[in-house]
PDB file of C-alpha atoms and ligand atoms in Angstrom:
ATOM      1  CA  MET G   1    -128.417  61.992  -3.223  1.00  0.00           C
ATOM      2  CA  SER G   2    -127.119  62.825  -6.673  1.00  0.00           C
ATOM      3  CA  TYR G   3    -128.605  65.664  -8.646  1.00  0.00           C
ATOM      4  CA  GLN G   4    -128.887  66.078 -12.378  1.00  0.00           C
ATOM      5  CA  ARG G   5    -129.251  69.816 -11.942  1.00  0.00           C
ATOM      6  CA  ARG G   6    -125.983  70.521 -10.277  1.00  0.00           C
ATOM      7  CA  TYR G   7    -126.087  74.281 -10.026  1.00  0.00           C
ATOM      8  CA  ALA G   8    -128.650  77.025  -9.797  1.00  0.00           C
ATOM      9  CA  LEU G   9    -127.823  80.721  -9.701  1.00  0.00           C
ATOM     10  CA  VAL G  10    -130.095  83.169  -7.917  1.00  0.00           C
ATOM     11  CA  ARG G  11    -129.726  86.837  -7.058  1.00  0.00           C
ATOM     12  CA  PRO G  12    -131.371  88.334  -3.964  1.00  0.00           C
ATOM     13  CA  LEU G  13    -134.056  90.951  -4.383  1.00  0.00           C
ATOM     14  CA  PRO G  14    -132.671  94.466  -3.852  1.00  0.00           C
ATOM     15  CA  GLN G  15    -134.504  97.110  -1.781  1.00  0.00           C
ATOM     16  CA  SER G  16    -134.608  99.148  -4.980  1.00  0.00           C
ATOM     17  CA  PHE G  17    -137.065  96.548  -6.346  1.00  0.00           C
ATOM     18  CA  SER G  18    -139.786  99.170  -5.755  1.00  0.00           C
ATOM     19  CA  ALA G  19    -138.448 100.809  -8.952  1.00  0.00           C
ATOM     20  CA  ALA G  20    -138.522  97.616 -11.033  1.00  0.00           C
ATOM     21  CA  LEU G  21    -139.754  97.915 -14.622  1.00  0.00           C
ATOM     22  CA  GLN G  22    -143.455  97.215 -15.010  1.00  0.00           C
ATOM     23  CA  GLN G  23    -145.682  96.994 -18.055  1.00  0.00           C
ATOM     24  CA  GLN G  24    -148.547  98.230 -15.882  1.00  0.00           C
ATOM     25  CA  PRO G  25    -147.360 100.390 -13.024  1.00  0.00           C
ATOM     26  CA  VAL G  26    -148.823  99.289  -9.668  1.00  0.00           C
ATOM     27  CA  PRO G  27    -147.189  99.740  -6.240  1.00  0.00           C
ATOM     28  CA  LEU G  28    -144.831  96.946  -5.222  1.00  0.00           C
ATOM     29  CA  ASP G  29    -144.593  95.577  -1.676  1.00  0.00           C
ATOM     30  CA  VAL G  30    -140.823  95.065  -1.417  1.00  0.00           C
ATOM     31  CA  LYS G  31    -140.993  93.152   1.889  1.00  0.00           C
ATOM     32  CA  LEU G  32    -143.513  90.674   0.504  1.00  0.00           C
ATOM     33  CA  ALA G  33    -141.557  90.353  -2.752  1.00  0.00           C
ATOM     34  CA  HIS G  34    -138.431  89.685  -0.701  1.00  0.00           C
ATOM     35  CA  ASP G  35    -140.176  86.958   1.325  1.00  0.00           C
ATOM     36  CA  GLN G  36    -141.566  85.327  -1.805  1.00  0.00           C
ATOM     37  CA  HIS G  37    -138.136  85.373  -3.421  1.00  0.00           C
ATOM     38  CA  GLU G  38    -136.560  83.903  -0.263  1.00  0.00           C
ATOM     39  CA  ARG G  39    -139.030  81.031  -0.275  1.00  0.00           C
ATOM     40  CA  TYR G  40    -138.284  80.403  -3.966  1.00  0.00           C
ATOM     41  CA  THR G  41    -134.578  80.341  -3.114  1.00  0.00           C
ATOM     42  CA  ALA G  42    -135.126  77.953  -0.190  1.00  0.00           C
ATOM     43  CA  VAL G  43    -137.078  75.531  -2.390  1.00  0.00           C
ATOM     44  CA  LEU G  44    -134.414  75.650  -5.082  1.00  0.00           C
ATOM     45  CA  ARG G  45    -131.690  74.985  -2.513  1.00  0.00           C
ATOM     46  CA  GLN G  46    -133.324  71.622  -1.784  1.00  0.00           C
ATOM     47  CA  LEU G  47    -133.460  70.648  -5.433  1.00  0.00           C
ATOM     48  CA  VAL G  48    -129.994  71.309  -6.831  1.00  0.00           C
ATOM     49  CA  GLY G  49    -126.516  70.202  -5.910  1.00  0.00           C
ATOM     50  CA  GLN G  50    -125.251  73.726  -5.262  1.00  0.00           C
ATOM     51  CA  LEU G  51    -127.095  77.001  -5.086  1.00  0.00           C
ATOM     52  CA  ILE G  52    -124.896  79.925  -6.088  1.00  0.00           C
ATOM     53  CA  VAL G  53    -125.980  83.321  -4.808  1.00  0.00           C
ATOM     54  CA  VAL G  54    -124.834  86.217  -6.976  1.00  0.00           C
ATOM     55  CA  PRO G  55    -124.440  89.293  -4.738  1.00  0.00           C
ATOM     56  CA  ALA G  56    -127.431  91.653  -4.728  1.00  0.00           C
ATOM     57  CA  ASP G  57    -126.927  95.014  -6.394  1.00  0.00           C
ATOM     58  CA  GLU G  58    -129.047  98.015  -5.420  1.00  0.00           C
ATOM     59  CA  ARG G  59    -128.182  99.759  -8.690  1.00  0.00           C
ATOM     60  CA  TYR G  60    -130.353  97.271 -10.540  1.00  0.00           C
ATOM     61  CA  PRO G  61    -133.975  97.105  -9.313  1.00  0.00           C
ATOM     62  CA  ASP G  62    -134.727  94.147 -11.631  1.00  0.00           C
ATOM     63  CA  SER G  63    -131.599  92.141 -10.885  1.00  0.00           C
ATOM     64  CA  CYS G  64    -133.458  89.369  -9.028  1.00  0.00           C
ATOM     65  CA  PHE G  65    -134.715  88.366 -12.504  1.00  0.00           C
ATOM     66  CA  ILE G  66    -131.410  86.656 -13.146  1.00  0.00           C
ATOM     67  CA  GLU G  67    -132.732  84.469 -15.966  1.00  0.00           C
ATOM     68  CA  ASP G  68    -132.438  87.410 -18.341  1.00  0.00           C
ATOM     69  CA  THR G  69    -128.659  87.746 -17.910  1.00  0.00           C
ATOM     70  CA  ALA G  70    -127.514  84.536 -19.608  1.00  0.00           C
ATOM     71  CA  ILE G  71    -128.522  81.359 -21.384  1.00  0.00           C
ATOM     72  CA  LEU G  72    -127.099  78.080 -20.199  1.00  0.00           C
ATOM     73  CA  VAL G  73    -127.070  75.355 -22.849  1.00  0.00           C
ATOM     74  CA  GLU G  74    -125.456  72.192 -21.518  1.00  0.00           C
ATOM     75  CA  SER G  75    -121.898  73.276 -20.715  1.00  0.00           C
ATOM     76  CA  VAL G  76    -122.079  76.553 -22.644  1.00  0.00           C
ATOM     77  CA  ALA G  77    -123.021  79.848 -20.996  1.00  0.00           C
ATOM     78  CA  VAL G  78    -123.985  82.695 -23.283  1.00  0.00           C
ATOM     79  CA  ILE G  79    -123.886  86.037 -21.517  1.00  0.00           C
ATOM     80  CA  ALA G  80    -126.781  88.132 -22.725  1.00  0.00           C
ATOM     81  CA  ARG G  81    -126.898  91.789 -23.651  1.00  0.00           C
ATOM     82  CA  ILE G  82    -130.127  92.645 -21.863  1.00  0.00           C
ATOM     83  CA  GLY G  83    -132.685  94.582 -23.891  1.00  0.00           C
ATOM     84  CA  ALA G  84    -133.606  97.284 -21.365  1.00  0.00           C
ATOM     85  CA  ASP G  85    -130.905  99.962 -20.895  1.00  0.00           C
ATOM     86  CA  SER G  86    -131.532 100.132 -17.145  1.00  0.00           C
ATOM     87  CA  ARG G  87    -130.781  96.412 -16.832  1.00  0.00           C
ATOM     88  CA  ARG G  88    -127.834  95.970 -19.181  1.00  0.00           C
ATOM     89  CA  GLY G  89    -125.212  96.035 -16.407  1.00  0.00           C
ATOM     90  CA  GLU G  90    -126.812  93.093 -14.595  1.00  0.00           C
ATOM     91  CA  SER G  91    -124.969  90.519 -16.687  1.00  0.00           C
ATOM     92  CA  SER G  92    -121.461  91.392 -15.555  1.00  0.00           C
ATOM     93  CA  ALA G  93    -121.773  90.016 -11.994  1.00  0.00           C
ATOM     94  CA  VAL G  94    -123.268  86.821 -13.393  1.00  0.00           C
ATOM     95  CA  SER G  95    -120.455  86.556 -15.909  1.00  0.00           C
ATOM     96  CA  SER G  96    -117.869  86.932 -13.088  1.00  0.00           C
ATOM     97  CA  VAL G  97    -119.538  84.199 -11.037  1.00  0.00           C
ATOM     98  CA  LEU G  98    -119.581  81.860 -14.037  1.00  0.00           C
ATOM     99  CA  GLN G  99    -115.918  82.619 -14.724  1.00  0.00           C
ATOM    100  CA  LYS G 100    -115.095  81.604 -11.144  1.00  0.00           C
ATOM    101  CA  LEU G 101    -117.155  78.460 -11.573  1.00  0.00           C
ATOM    102  CA  GLN G 102    -114.947  77.534 -14.539  1.00  0.00           C
ATOM    103  CA  GLN G 103    -112.135  76.917 -12.060  1.00  0.00           C
ATOM    104  CA  ILE G 104    -113.994  73.879 -10.703  1.00  0.00           C
ATOM    105  CA  GLU G 105    -115.959  73.144 -13.890  1.00  0.00           C
ATOM    106  CA  PRO G 106    -113.350  73.455 -16.668  1.00  0.00           C
ATOM    107  CA  ALA G 107    -115.803  72.124 -19.255  1.00  0.00           C
ATOM    108  CA  LEU G 108    -117.931  75.235 -18.815  1.00  0.00           C
ATOM    109  CA  ARG G 109    -117.451  77.608 -21.750  1.00  0.00           C
ATOM    110  CA  LEU G 110    -118.450  81.246 -21.819  1.00  0.00           C
ATOM    111  CA  HIS G 111    -119.591  83.273 -24.818  1.00  0.00           C
ATOM    112  CA  ARG G 112    -120.902  86.794 -24.949  1.00  0.00           C
ATOM    113  CA  LEU G 113    -123.512  88.307 -27.216  1.00  0.00           C
ATOM    114  CA  THR G 114    -122.112  91.494 -28.679  1.00  0.00           C
ATOM    115  CA  GLU G 115    -123.590  94.802 -29.775  1.00  0.00           C
ATOM    116  CA  PRO G 116    -125.950  95.362 -31.571  1.00  0.00           C
ATOM    117  CA  ALA G 117    -127.492  92.121 -30.278  1.00  0.00           C
ATOM    118  CA  THR G 118    -129.939  92.451 -27.410  1.00  0.00           C
ATOM    119  CA  LEU G 119    -131.474  89.469 -25.682  1.00  0.00           C
ATOM    120  CA  ASP G 120    -133.289  88.659 -22.446  1.00  0.00           C
ATOM    121  CA  GLY G 121    -133.042  85.064 -21.245  1.00  0.00           C
ATOM    122  CA  GLY G 122    -136.816  85.129 -20.705  1.00  0.00           C
ATOM    123  CA  ASP G 123    -137.159  85.004 -24.487  1.00  0.00           C
ATOM    124  CA  VAL G 124    -135.352  81.680 -24.711  1.00  0.00           C
ATOM    125  CA  LEU G 125    -137.091  78.339 -24.303  1.00  0.00           C
ATOM    126  CA  GLN G 126    -135.062  75.159 -24.425  1.00  0.00           C
ATOM    127  CA  MET G 127    -137.124  72.106 -25.240  1.00  0.00           C
ATOM    128  CA  ALA G 128    -136.240  68.732 -26.765  1.00  0.00           C
ATOM    129  CA  GLY G 129    -132.807  69.891 -27.887  1.00  0.00           C
ATOM    130  CA  LYS G 130    -134.114  72.982 -29.658  1.00  0.00           C
ATOM    131  CA  ILE G 131    -133.511  76.563 -28.601  1.00  0.00           C
ATOM    132  CA  PHE G 132    -136.588  78.683 -29.288  1.00  0.00           C
ATOM    133  CA  VAL G 133    -135.885  82.401 -29.279  1.00  0.00           C
ATOM    134  CA  GLY G 134    -138.626  85.000 -29.194  1.00  0.00           C
ATOM    135  CA  LEU G 135    -138.234  88.207 -31.155  1.00  0.00           C
ATOM    136  CA  SER G 136    -139.640  90.711 -28.706  1.00  0.00           C
ATOM    137  CA  LYS G 137    -139.305  94.288 -27.496  1.00  0.00           C
ATOM    138  CA  ARG G 138    -136.154  93.066 -25.713  1.00  0.00           C
ATOM    139  CA  THR G 139    -134.624  90.477 -28.056  1.00  0.00           C
ATOM    140  CA  ASN G 140    -133.603  91.372 -31.601  1.00  0.00           C
ATOM    141  CA  ALA G 141    -132.727  89.589 -34.849  1.00  0.00           C
ATOM    142  CA  GLU G 142    -128.985  90.141 -34.371  1.00  0.00           C
ATOM    143  CA  ALA G 143    -129.105  88.110 -31.150  1.00  0.00           C
ATOM    144  CA  ILE G 144    -130.710  85.290 -33.090  1.00  0.00           C
ATOM    145  CA  THR G 145    -127.997  85.477 -35.763  1.00  0.00           C
ATOM    146  CA  GLN G 146    -125.282  85.246 -33.107  1.00  0.00           C
ATOM    147  CA  LEU G 147    -127.024  82.351 -31.348  1.00  0.00           C
ATOM    148  CA  LYS G 148    -127.352  80.488 -34.639  1.00  0.00           C
ATOM    149  CA  GLU G 149    -123.590  80.729 -35.083  1.00  0.00           C
ATOM    150  CA  LEU G 150    -123.056  79.230 -31.632  1.00  0.00           C
ATOM    151  CA  PHE G 151    -125.717  76.529 -31.942  1.00  0.00           C
ATOM    152  CA  PRO G 152    -126.165  75.632 -35.626  1.00  0.00           C
ATOM    153  CA  ASP G 153    -129.389  73.732 -36.419  1.00  0.00           C
ATOM    154  CA  ARG G 154    -130.810  74.207 -32.944  1.00  0.00           C
ATOM    155  CA  VAL G 155    -132.121  77.766 -32.921  1.00  0.00           C
ATOM    156  CA  VAL G 156    -135.711  78.468 -33.978  1.00  0.00           C
ATOM    157  CA  ALA G 157    -136.870  82.086 -34.007  1.00  0.00           C
ATOM    158  CA  LEU G 158    -140.481  83.137 -33.520  1.00  0.00           C
ATOM    159  CA  PRO G 159    -142.301  86.388 -32.863  1.00  0.00           C
ATOM    160  CA  VAL G 160    -143.464  87.225 -29.337  1.00  0.00           C
ATOM    161  CA  ALA G 161    -147.055  88.253 -29.978  1.00  0.00           C
ATOM    162  CA  ALA G 162    -148.115  88.673 -26.347  1.00  0.00           C
ATOM    163  CA  GLY G 163    -146.535  89.284 -22.969  1.00  0.00           C
ATOM    164  CA  LEU G 164    -143.123  90.714 -22.193  1.00  0.00           C
ATOM    165  CA  HIS G 165    -141.102  87.625 -23.057  1.00  0.00           C
ATOM    166  CA  LEU G 166    -141.579  84.334 -24.875  1.00  0.00           C
ATOM    167  CA  LYS G 167    -141.776  82.493 -21.565  1.00  0.00           C
ATOM    168  CA  SER G 168    -144.266  84.968 -20.088  1.00  0.00           C
ATOM    169  CA  VAL G 169    -146.958  82.822 -21.719  1.00  0.00           C
ATOM    170  CA  LEU G 170    -145.436  79.372 -22.156  1.00  0.00           C
ATOM    171  CA  SER G 171    -142.847  76.923 -20.838  1.00  0.00           C
ATOM    172  CA  ALA G 172    -141.879  73.259 -21.106  1.00  0.00           C
ATOM    173  CA  LEU G 173    -143.197  70.765 -18.583  1.00  0.00           C
ATOM    174  CA  ASP G 174    -141.057  68.168 -20.343  1.00  0.00           C
ATOM    175  CA  ASP G 175    -139.682  67.546 -23.826  1.00  0.00           C
ATOM    176  CA  ASP G 176    -143.109  66.516 -25.092  1.00  0.00           C
ATOM    177  CA  THR G 177    -145.373  68.917 -23.208  1.00  0.00           C
ATOM    178  CA  LEU G 178    -145.598  72.627 -23.825  1.00  0.00           C
ATOM    179  CA  LEU G 179    -147.623  74.611 -21.284  1.00  0.00           C
ATOM    180  CA  VAL G 180    -149.372  77.483 -23.024  1.00  0.00           C
ATOM    181  CA  ALA G 181    -151.620  80.335 -21.910  1.00  0.00           C
ATOM    182  CA  ASP G 182    -155.058  79.797 -23.374  1.00  0.00           C
ATOM    183  CA  ASP G 183    -155.338  82.913 -25.506  1.00  0.00           C
ATOM    184  CA  PRO G 184    -155.003  83.501 -29.255  1.00  0.00           C
ATOM    185  CA  ALA G 185    -151.613  85.239 -29.161  1.00  0.00           C
ATOM    186  CA  ALA G 186    -150.007  82.566 -26.997  1.00  0.00           C
ATOM    187  CA  ARG G 187    -151.564  79.831 -29.133  1.00  0.00           C
ATOM    188  CA  SER G 188    -150.070  81.415 -32.251  1.00  0.00           C
ATOM    189  CA  MET G 189    -146.629  81.461 -30.614  1.00  0.00           C
ATOM    190  CA  ALA G 190    -147.024  77.843 -29.515  1.00  0.00           C
ATOM    191  CA  LYS G 191    -147.814  76.834 -33.093  1.00  0.00           C
ATOM    192  CA  HIS G 192    -144.255  77.710 -34.171  1.00  0.00           C
ATOM    193  CA  ILE G 193    -142.839  75.539 -31.404  1.00  0.00           C
ATOM    194  CA  LEU G 194    -145.141  72.602 -32.061  1.00  0.00           C
ATOM    195  CA  GLN G 195    -144.286  72.712 -35.774  1.00  0.00           C
ATOM    196  CA  ALA G 196    -140.618  72.268 -34.903  1.00  0.00           C
ATOM    197  CA  LEU G 197    -141.369  69.496 -32.394  1.00  0.00           C
ATOM    198  CA  PRO G 198    -143.850  67.116 -34.043  1.00  0.00           C
ATOM    199  CA  LYS G 199    -143.934  64.785 -31.020  1.00  0.00           C
ATOM    200  CA  ALA G 200    -144.867  67.544 -28.575  1.00  0.00           C
ATOM    201  CA  GLN G 201    -148.350  68.475 -27.403  1.00  0.00           C
ATOM    202  CA  ALA G 202    -149.693  71.654 -25.880  1.00  0.00           C
ATOM    203  CA  LEU G 203    -151.500  71.855 -22.574  1.00  0.00           C
ATOM    204  CA  TYR G 204    -153.516  75.062 -22.355  1.00  0.00           C
ATOM    205  CA  LEU G 205    -153.922  76.914 -19.071  1.00  0.00           C
ATOM    206  CA  PRO G 206    -156.502  79.611 -18.326  1.00  0.00           C
ATOM    207  CA  ASP G 207    -154.021  81.814 -16.424  1.00  0.00           C
ATOM    208  CA  ALA G 208    -151.118  83.119 -18.515  1.00  0.00           C
ATOM    209  CA  VAL G 209    -148.760  83.430 -15.565  1.00  0.00           C
ATOM    210  CA  ALA G 210    -149.380  79.799 -14.581  1.00  0.00           C
ATOM    211  CA  ALA G 211    -147.983  78.660 -17.938  1.00  0.00           C
ATOM    212  CA  ASN G 212    -144.507  79.520 -16.695  1.00  0.00           C
ATOM    213  CA  VAL G 213    -143.158  76.674 -14.543  1.00  0.00           C
ATOM    214  CA  VAL G 214    -139.696  75.507 -13.519  1.00  0.00           C
ATOM    215  CA  ARG G 215    -138.884  71.847 -13.999  1.00  0.00           C
ATOM    216  CA  ILE G 216    -135.971  70.485 -11.983  1.00  0.00           C
ATOM    217  CA  ASP G 217    -135.421  66.744 -12.243  1.00  0.00           C
ATOM    218  CA  ASN G 218    -138.645  65.162 -10.919  1.00  0.00           C
ATOM    219  CA  THR G 219    -140.053  68.318  -9.390  1.00  0.00           C
ATOM    220  CA  VAL G 220    -142.048  71.083 -10.968  1.00  0.00           C
ATOM    221  CA  LEU G 221    -142.445  74.509  -9.380  1.00  0.00           C
ATOM    222  CA  ILE G 222    -145.810  76.069 -10.132  1.00  0.00           C
ATOM    223  CA  GLN G 223    -147.521  79.325  -9.227  1.00  0.00           C
ATOM    224  CA  ASP G 224    -149.796  79.263  -6.186  1.00  0.00           C
ATOM    225  CA  GLY G 225    -153.029  81.246  -6.433  1.00  0.00           C
ATOM    226  CA  PHE G 226    -154.426  80.153  -9.813  1.00  0.00           C
ATOM    227  CA  PRO G 227    -156.769  77.280  -8.879  1.00  0.00           C
ATOM    228  CA  GLN G 228    -158.092  76.469 -12.347  1.00  0.00           C
ATOM    229  CA  SER G 229    -154.637  76.232 -13.880  1.00  0.00           C
ATOM    230  CA  GLU G 230    -153.379  74.472 -10.779  1.00  0.00           C
ATOM    231  CA  SER G 231    -155.807  71.588 -11.120  1.00  0.00           C
ATOM    232  CA  ILE G 232    -154.698  71.039 -14.736  1.00  0.00           C
ATOM    233  CA  LEU G 233    -151.047  71.178 -13.701  1.00  0.00           C
ATOM    234  CA  LEU G 234    -151.545  68.829 -10.752  1.00  0.00           C
ATOM    235  CA  GLN G 235    -153.149  66.272 -13.056  1.00  0.00           C
ATOM    236  CA  ALA G 236    -150.325  66.589 -15.578  1.00  0.00           C
ATOM    237  CA  ALA G 237    -147.729  66.275 -12.819  1.00  0.00           C
ATOM    238  CA  ALA G 238    -149.413  63.201 -11.324  1.00  0.00           C
ATOM    239  CA  ALA G 239    -149.528  61.526 -14.743  1.00  0.00           C
ATOM    240  CA  ARG G 240    -145.779  62.032 -14.994  1.00  0.00           C
ATOM    241  CA  LYS G 241    -145.077  61.107 -11.351  1.00  0.00           C
ATOM    242  CA  LEU G 242    -143.686  64.568 -10.637  1.00  0.00           C
ATOM    243  CA  GLN G 243    -143.538  66.275  -7.245  1.00  0.00           C
ATOM    244  CA  VAL G 244    -145.127  69.717  -7.170  1.00  0.00           C
ATOM    245  CA  GLU G 245    -143.977  72.759  -5.213  1.00  0.00           C
ATOM    246  CA  LYS G 246    -146.393  75.680  -5.152  1.00  0.00           C
ATOM    247  CA  LEU G 247    -144.920  79.134  -4.846  1.00  0.00           C
ATOM    248  CA  ASN G 248    -146.788  82.393  -4.454  1.00  0.00           C
ATOM    249  CA  MET G 249    -144.935  85.013  -6.463  1.00  0.00           C
ATOM    250  CA  SER G 250    -147.702  87.638  -6.565  1.00  0.00           C
ATOM    251  CA  GLU G 251    -145.397  90.642  -5.990  1.00  0.00           C
ATOM    252  CA  LEU G 252    -142.879  89.518  -8.595  1.00  0.00           C
ATOM    253  CA  ILE G 253    -145.697  88.985 -11.072  1.00  0.00           C
ATOM    254  CA  LYS G 254    -146.568  92.688 -10.663  1.00  0.00           C
ATOM    255  CA  ALA G 255    -143.104  93.432 -12.053  1.00  0.00           C
ATOM    256  CA  ASP G 256    -143.699  90.992 -14.942  1.00  0.00           C
ATOM    257  CA  GLY G 257    -141.587  88.270 -13.388  1.00  0.00           C
ATOM    258  CA  ALA G 258    -142.609  84.626 -13.306  1.00  0.00           C
ATOM    259  CA  LEU G 259    -140.976  81.466 -11.962  1.00  0.00           C
ATOM    260  CA  THR G 260    -138.256  80.805 -14.513  1.00  0.00           C
ATOM    261  CA  CYS G 261    -137.021  84.377 -14.322  1.00  0.00           C
ATOM    262  CA  CYS G 262    -135.627  84.064 -10.796  1.00  0.00           C
ATOM    263  CA  SER G 263    -132.976  81.447 -11.522  1.00  0.00           C
ATOM    264  CA  LEU G 264    -130.396  80.171 -13.978  1.00  0.00           C
ATOM    265  CA  LEU G 265    -130.070  76.387 -14.067  1.00  0.00           C
ATOM    266  CA  LEU G 266    -126.898  74.612 -15.056  1.00  0.00           C
ATOM    267  CA  GLU G 267    -126.632  70.873 -15.679  1.00  0.00           C
TER     268      GLU G 267
HETATM  269  C1  CIR F   1    -138.345  93.587 -16.783  1.00  0.00           C
HETATM  270  O1  CIR F   1    -139.214  94.289 -17.275  1.00  0.00           O
HETATM  271  O2  CIR F   1    -137.291  93.367 -17.372  1.00  0.00           O
HETATM  272  C2  CIR F   1    -138.570  92.976 -15.417  1.00  0.00           C
HETATM  273  N1  CIR F   1    -139.397  93.836 -14.647  1.00  0.00           N
HETATM  274  C3  CIR F   1    -139.186  91.614 -15.521  1.00  0.00           C
HETATM  275  C4  CIR F   1    -138.276  90.606 -16.118  1.00  0.00           C
HETATM  276  C5  CIR F   1    -138.834  89.234 -16.051  1.00  0.00           C
HETATM  277  N2  CIR F   1    -137.932  88.320 -16.631  1.00  0.00           N
HETATM  278  C6  CIR F   1    -138.277  87.136 -17.066  1.00  0.00           C
HETATM  279  O3  CIR F   1    -139.435  86.742 -17.004  1.00  0.00           O
HETATM  280  N3  CIR F   1    -137.343  86.373 -17.603  1.00  0.00           N
END
């Protein structure tokens, strides 16, 4: 079998996850979170050519949310400067792993966002060749300036009006279909994206967290436990002949994580 998605990076959940950042503090069940993350990892392993596991690091309770550490655009990796102070060190292990990967993938190029830029990968949506970047509590205008230098004509900035990150309330099912939480703030964010992509349409979902899916080749990973959104997603997947994998990430959701946040995908 040949895969289009050749690599995925994941980072195991540390025991210190109980101290993960939360917008609304509620107790976290670390064992359950661990099991949910393991299942996510197992599903991903089936879908990509090679799953790369970045070593866990107890110093960083949020480090399983590896998406925030870098942006991968075709063969370019941009190492992020994460917005939250407690998380900033998470990027260096990911950067080392990508540097090692360059030995077998010489086309892979690495760039680094530099101070005063801050950016979380969760604020970056790639869709139909564009790179949408949310200005949020974590991602600032300087990061957008630096990204525009790296990817001229591709970067579109928009304000994050709801949720922690841009992708907390939306994601791409494919190049023409934007999944969006059905609330006014998410709709206003989606408007910016749809203006830049005239061919794209929005599909609104009643559960914000369900609007974050991972698409890998002909499979889409969706959240388990949101039946109304699920039936809309199942219909959309069937219309596109996509396989669906349902994953229950309830404990990671309590720490504001969704599906995209637990991996980095490299073509
Ligand atoms: C944080 O606040 O940074 C983490 N607790 C959650 C990060 C989730 N990341 C993502 O959705 N890309």
